[in-house]
Tab-separated table of C-alpha atoms in Angstrom:
chain	number	residue	atom	x	y	z
Q	9	MET	CA	124.214	-78.730	107.994
Q	10	ILE	CA	124.970	-77.217	111.340
Q	11	ALA	CA	128.076	-75.084	111.173
Q	12	ARG	CA	130.162	-75.480	114.318
Q	13	LEU	CA	132.673	-72.699	114.417
Q	14	LEU	CA	135.318	-73.377	117.127
Q	15	LEU	CA	136.823	-70.077	117.921
Q	16	ALA	CA	140.067	-71.131	119.558
Q	17	CYS	CA	141.771	-68.958	122.160
Q	18	GLY	CA	144.824	-67.036	121.122
Q	19	ILE	CA	143.493	-65.821	117.710
Q	20	ILE	CA	145.354	-62.628	116.839
Q	21	LEU	CA	143.088	-59.659	116.238
Q	22	MET	CA	143.882	-56.250	114.775
Q	23	GLY	CA	144.137	-53.868	117.712
Q	24	GLU	CA	143.779	-54.491	121.422
Q	25	VAL	CA	140.474	-55.427	123.025
Q	26	SER	CA	140.034	-55.762	126.755
Q	27	LEU	CA	137.274	-56.074	129.286
Q	28	PRO	CA	136.112	-52.857	130.916
Q	29	PRO	CA	138.308	-51.697	133.807
Q	30	SER	CA	135.685	-52.712	136.401
Q	31	SER	CA	136.091	-56.351	135.493
Q	32	HIS	CA	139.204	-57.773	137.180
Q	33	ALA	CA	138.269	-61.382	137.884
Q	34	GLU	CA	139.815	-63.775	135.425
Q	35	VAL	CA	137.347	-66.198	133.902
Q	36	SER	CA	137.937	-69.551	132.277
Q	37	GLY	CA	136.022	-72.305	130.608
Q	38	SER	CA	133.959	-72.778	127.475
Q	39	LEU	CA	130.625	-71.599	126.147
Q	40	VAL	CA	128.426	-72.751	123.270
Q	41	ILE	CA	126.309	-70.031	121.687
Q	42	ALA	CA	123.388	-71.115	119.529
Q	43	GLY	CA	121.531	-69.104	116.920
Q	44	ASN	CA	119.774	-69.206	113.568
Q	45	GLY	CA	119.653	-65.597	112.367
Q	46	PRO	CA	121.891	-63.095	110.619
Q	47	GLU	CA	123.892	-62.300	113.745
Q	48	LEU	CA	126.504	-65.017	113.123
Q	49	ASN	CA	129.333	-62.733	111.958
Q	50	THR	CA	128.762	-60.319	114.811
Q	51	LEU	CA	128.758	-63.043	117.420
Q	52	GLU	CA	131.846	-64.579	115.886
Q	53	SER	CA	133.654	-61.215	116.240
Q	54	LEU	CA	132.408	-60.817	119.819
Q	55	ALA	CA	133.580	-64.317	120.692
Q	56	ARG	CA	137.038	-63.808	119.262
Q	57	ALA	CA	137.465	-60.494	121.063
Q	58	PHE	CA	136.237	-62.028	124.315
Q	59	GLU	CA	138.745	-64.864	123.959
Q	60	LYS	CA	141.470	-62.348	123.304
Q	61	ALA	CA	140.611	-60.600	126.548
Q	62	ASN	CA	140.285	-63.902	128.440
Q	63	PRO	CA	142.947	-66.362	127.210
Q	64	ARG	CA	141.626	-69.218	129.327
Q	65	THR	CA	138.245	-69.245	127.556
Q	66	TYR	CA	136.979	-70.446	124.227
Q	67	ILE	CA	133.583	-70.174	122.516
Q	68	ASP	CA	131.903	-72.569	120.091
Q	69	LEU	CA	129.157	-71.179	117.821
Q	70	LEU	CA	126.369	-73.588	116.917
Q	71	TRP	CA	124.523	-71.930	114.098
Q	72	ASP	CA	121.975	-73.171	111.550
Q	73	ASP	CA	118.974	-71.593	109.815
Q	74	SER	CA	116.726	-74.439	110.936
Q	75	SER	CA	117.968	-74.853	114.518
Q	76	LYS	CA	115.974	-73.993	117.655
Q	77	PRO	CA	118.446	-72.140	119.928
Q	78	LEU	CA	116.321	-72.208	123.080
Q	79	GLU	CA	115.856	-75.964	122.761
Q	80	LEU	CA	119.610	-76.349	122.531
Q	81	VAL	CA	120.000	-74.393	125.765
Q	82	LYS	CA	117.276	-76.381	127.496
Q	83	SER	CA	118.988	-79.671	126.523
Q	84	GLY	CA	122.408	-78.459	127.632
Q	85	GLN	CA	123.937	-78.476	124.159
Q	86	ALA	CA	124.425	-74.733	124.410
Q	87	GLN	CA	124.640	-72.215	127.255
Q	88	ILE	CA	123.503	-69.109	125.353
Q	89	ALA	CA	120.778	-68.591	122.708
Q	90	ILE	CA	120.653	-65.514	120.509
Q	91	THR	CA	117.030	-64.592	119.948
Q	92	GLY	CA	114.687	-61.662	119.320
Q	93	ALA	CA	112.084	-62.359	122.043
Q	94	GLU	CA	112.238	-63.005	125.773
Q	95	ASP	CA	111.092	-66.268	127.317
Q	96	PRO	CA	109.994	-66.344	130.968
Q	97	ALA	CA	111.922	-69.573	131.544
Q	98	PHE	CA	115.257	-67.882	130.721
Q	99	ALA	CA	117.303	-64.893	131.820
Q	100	ALA	CA	117.454	-62.318	129.019
Q	101	ARG	CA	119.909	-59.457	128.338
Q	102	GLN	CA	119.654	-57.151	125.356
Q	103	ILE	CA	122.911	-56.226	123.561
Q	104	GLY	CA	121.612	-54.311	120.507
Q	105	TRP	CA	118.809	-53.558	118.045
Q	106	ASP	CA	118.108	-54.455	114.449
Q	107	GLY	CA	115.383	-53.053	112.235
Q	108	ILE	CA	113.165	-55.256	110.089
Q	109	GLY	CA	113.231	-53.861	106.565
Q	110	ILE	CA	110.585	-54.321	103.893
Q	111	LEU	CA	112.469	-55.282	100.766
Q	112	VAL	CA	111.270	-54.883	97.178
Q	113	HIS	CA	112.875	-54.766	93.766
Q	114	LEU	CA	114.336	-51.400	92.800
Q	115	SER	CA	111.877	-51.125	89.879
Q	116	ASN	CA	108.847	-51.419	92.175
Q	117	PHE	CA	107.670	-47.778	92.375
Q	118	THR	CA	105.514	-48.190	95.480
Q	119	LYS	CA	106.555	-45.135	97.536
Q	120	GLU	CA	105.971	-46.251	101.115
Q	121	LEU	CA	103.700	-48.350	103.344
Q	122	THR	CA	101.988	-47.966	106.656
Q	123	LYS	CA	102.499	-50.547	109.337
Q	124	GLN	CA	98.882	-51.653	108.774
Q	125	GLN	CA	99.511	-52.066	105.047
Q	126	VAL	CA	102.560	-54.260	105.795
Q	127	ALA	CA	100.288	-56.401	107.931
Q	128	ASP	CA	97.695	-56.528	105.210
Q	129	ILE	CA	100.291	-57.575	102.590
Q	130	PHE	CA	101.784	-60.386	104.632
Q	131	SER	CA	98.422	-61.683	105.915
Q	132	GLY	CA	97.173	-61.892	102.350
Q	133	ALA	CA	94.479	-59.244	102.759
Q	134	VAL	CA	96.087	-57.156	100.040
Q	135	LYS	CA	97.134	-59.132	96.954
Q	136	GLU	CA	97.905	-56.474	94.328
Q	137	TRP	CA	100.548	-53.737	94.435
Q	138	SER	CA	98.099	-51.442	92.610
Q	139	GLU	CA	95.989	-51.337	95.780
Q	140	LEU	CA	98.981	-49.548	97.455
Q	141	GLY	CA	99.775	-47.125	94.655
Q	142	GLY	CA	102.244	-49.488	93.066
Q	143	PRO	CA	102.488	-51.495	89.825
Q	144	ASP	CA	99.629	-53.491	88.354
Q	145	THR	CA	100.936	-56.883	89.389
Q	146	LYS	CA	100.260	-59.548	92.059
Q	147	ILE	CA	102.273	-59.493	95.242
Q	148	LEU	CA	104.659	-62.441	95.701
Q	149	LEU	CA	105.292	-63.011	99.415
Q	150	ILE	CA	108.640	-64.211	100.759
Q	151	ASN	CA	108.443	-65.549	104.298
Q	152	ARG	CA	111.084	-66.881	106.767
Q	153	PRO	CA	111.239	-70.277	108.549
Q	154	ARG	CA	108.995	-70.616	111.606
Q	155	ASN	CA	111.784	-70.919	114.126
Q	156	GLN	CA	113.706	-67.779	113.107
Q	157	ASN	CA	113.456	-64.897	115.580
Q	158	ILE	CA	112.992	-62.325	112.804
Q	159	ARG	CA	109.757	-64.059	111.837
Q	160	ASP	CA	108.538	-64.238	115.428
Q	161	ALA	CA	109.249	-60.524	115.976
Q	162	PHE	CA	107.681	-59.568	112.591
Q	163	GLU	CA	104.479	-61.514	113.115
Q	164	THR	CA	104.071	-60.415	116.729
Q	165	GLN	CA	104.579	-56.705	116.044
Q	166	LEU	CA	102.101	-56.776	113.170
Q	167	GLY	CA	99.522	-58.973	114.912
Q	168	ILE	CA	99.630	-61.580	112.149
Q	169	THR	CA	101.026	-64.599	113.957
Q	170	GLY	CA	99.982	-67.702	112.001
Q	171	LYS	CA	98.301	-65.597	109.297
Q	172	ILE	CA	100.943	-65.492	106.577
Q	173	PRO	CA	99.577	-67.620	103.705
Q	174	ASP	CA	101.089	-71.037	103.146
Q	175	SER	CA	101.600	-70.054	99.507
Q	176	ALA	CA	104.381	-67.652	100.575
Q	177	LYS	CA	107.877	-68.759	99.550
Q	178	VAL	CA	109.919	-69.642	102.656
Q	179	ILE	CA	113.614	-68.721	102.568
Q	180	GLY	CA	116.087	-68.909	105.437
Q	181	GLY	CA	119.166	-66.755	104.841
Q	182	ASP	CA	119.077	-63.020	104.110
Q	183	GLU	CA	121.472	-63.301	101.133
Q	184	LYS	CA	119.177	-65.840	99.431
Q	185	VAL	CA	116.181	-63.579	100.165
Q	186	VAL	CA	117.903	-60.709	98.375
Q	187	LYS	CA	118.836	-62.906	95.377
Q	188	THR	CA	115.249	-64.101	95.118
Q	189	VAL	CA	113.799	-60.576	95.168
Q	190	VAL	CA	116.306	-59.497	92.493
Q	191	GLY	CA	115.688	-62.563	90.304
Q	192	THR	CA	111.901	-62.839	90.595
Q	193	LEU	CA	109.914	-62.391	87.389
Q	194	PRO	CA	108.166	-60.038	87.014
Q	195	PRO	CA	110.639	-58.037	89.132
Q	196	LEU	CA	107.906	-55.740	90.424
Q	197	SER	CA	106.141	-58.449	92.333
Q	198	ALA	CA	108.288	-59.803	95.216
Q	199	VAL	CA	108.323	-58.480	98.775
Q	200	ALA	CA	110.259	-59.810	101.785
Q	201	TYR	CA	111.159	-58.775	105.310
Q	202	ILE	CA	114.804	-58.817	106.155
Q	203	SER	CA	117.398	-57.716	108.693
Q	204	MET	CA	117.716	-53.985	108.110
Q	205	SER	CA	121.476	-54.147	108.463
Q	206	THR	CA	121.636	-56.590	105.577
Q	207	GLY	CA	119.123	-54.611	103.513
Q	208	LEU	CA	120.994	-51.312	103.918
Q	209	SER	CA	124.269	-53.027	103.096
Q	210	VAL	CA	123.076	-54.513	99.799
Q	211	VAL	CA	121.347	-51.274	98.808
Q	212	SER	CA	124.599	-49.336	99.380
Q	213	THR	CA	126.484	-51.690	97.068
Q	214	GLY	CA	124.126	-51.098	94.184
Q	215	VAL	CA	122.045	-54.298	94.246
Q	216	ALA	CA	118.722	-53.731	92.500
Q	217	VAL	CA	116.591	-53.641	95.676
Q	218	ARG	CA	115.324	-51.000	98.084
Q	219	LEU	CA	113.804	-50.765	101.561
Q	220	LEU	CA	110.381	-49.106	101.823
Q	221	PRO	CA	109.657	-46.417	104.416
Q	222	VAL	CA	107.065	-47.442	106.964
Q	223	ASP	CA	104.660	-44.881	108.508
Q	224	ASN	CA	106.613	-42.088	106.783
Q	225	VAL	CA	109.831	-43.127	108.518
Q	226	GLU	CA	112.940	-44.200	106.632
Q	227	PRO	CA	114.569	-47.458	107.805
Q	228	GLN	CA	117.829	-46.115	109.226
Q	229	ALA	CA	119.934	-46.743	112.327
Q	230	PRO	CA	118.862	-43.541	114.138
Q	231	THR	CA	115.150	-44.157	113.566
Q	232	VAL	CA	115.465	-47.734	114.785
Q	233	ARG	CA	117.449	-46.661	117.859
Q	234	ASP	CA	114.899	-44.091	119.007
Q	235	GLY	CA	111.845	-46.172	118.042
Q	236	ARG	CA	110.480	-43.918	115.310
Q	237	TYR	CA	110.814	-46.738	112.769
Q	238	PRO	CA	108.024	-49.112	113.826
Q	239	LEU	CA	109.539	-52.474	112.933
Q	240	ARG	CA	112.556	-53.474	115.003
Q	241	ARG	CA	113.716	-56.421	117.003
Q	242	PRO	CA	116.036	-56.664	119.995
Q	243	ILE	CA	119.146	-58.780	119.841
Q	244	LEU	CA	118.962	-60.767	123.048
Q	245	ILE	CA	121.229	-63.161	124.951
Q	246	LEU	CA	119.127	-65.829	126.703
Q	247	SER	CA	120.517	-68.302	129.184
Q	248	LYS	CA	119.351	-70.437	132.075
Q	249	LYS	CA	118.608	-68.455	135.250
Q	250	GLU	CA	121.222	-70.221	137.324
Q	251	PRO	CA	124.238	-67.964	137.934
Q	252	ASN	CA	127.148	-68.599	135.529
Q	253	PRO	CA	130.222	-66.315	135.861
Q	254	LEU	CA	131.385	-67.056	132.331
Q	255	ILE	CA	128.027	-66.142	130.787
Q	256	GLU	CA	127.889	-62.951	132.899
Q	257	ALA	CA	131.410	-62.029	131.810
Q	258	PHE	CA	130.461	-62.478	128.149
Q	259	VAL	CA	127.324	-60.374	128.563
Q	260	GLN	CA	129.265	-57.622	130.291
Q	261	PHE	CA	131.829	-57.695	127.511
Q	262	ALA	CA	129.070	-57.418	124.859
Q	263	LEU	CA	127.749	-54.349	126.693
Q	264	SER	CA	131.169	-52.747	127.241
Q	265	PRO	CA	132.513	-50.087	124.834
Q	266	PRO	CA	134.695	-52.601	122.943
Q	267	GLY	CA	131.755	-55.036	122.639
Q	268	GLN	CA	129.284	-52.368	121.581
Q	269	ALA	CA	131.759	-51.139	118.990
Q	270	ILE	CA	131.746	-54.608	117.447
Q	271	ILE	CA	127.920	-54.697	117.486
Q	272	ALA	CA	127.804	-51.233	115.917
Q	273	GLU	CA	129.674	-52.515	112.866
Q	274	THR	CA	126.442	-54.206	111.771
Q	275	TYR	CA	123.632	-53.458	114.208
Q	276	ILE	CA	122.484	-50.606	116.447
Q	277	PRO	CA	124.222	-50.516	119.819
Q	278	MET	CA	122.344	-49.974	123.054
Q	279	PRO	CA	121.610	-46.288	123.928
Q	280	GLY	CA	124.099	-44.965	126.471
Q	281	GLN	CA	126.567	-47.769	125.955
């Protein structure tokens, strides 16, 4: 079911958040932001802070694992789509980065993978962990729904668009992905790709999973920011190309120090912001 989260103006936040000093024009009106990925909590925090700084505005989040955010913008049901890839028909602004982590059970002793080996795993060319120095068991693939931007970015970067076998188990939310990897029998077999922020969070809390290094690079915020870690996706705001002062104000807030501080709570902020 689509979760419509009406973030009413006047919500009291801890601490003061304001637009950057260069922004003096008062904005008003409403926006609907559509998405289907793990960015929901971050966008909710951004929306509340923006409303706090602009009391005559309110933002409605239209979020569902199976939704198509760009289609909602095209039809006028939303004004902003949160995606991981640009579309020539829309204006795009990047507000952060997220890595794409390769998640396995903690007991899987595979040390690391190359980017090519990740492609071989998820295209079905490699079917046994033993071919990669791991346990003697078949690889169980966990895929994501077709419309999710993490899947689009993952397939595009690896050159495997449309090549992930239909036998792969398709799971939408990151939390359910983690639970499936933890609960799969035998525990050595499952592999999934996941938002790195979610993956690092669950690893830090002691959940029995880990993220594999790729091309000898650990999946960490600094390696995603500077591009050393080879699997990453941008967090993009897409909207129609027609000028819209309220959309521009929201983008500028997301890129301001207060907005980037909110993004940094979960994702990697933009360099220099």
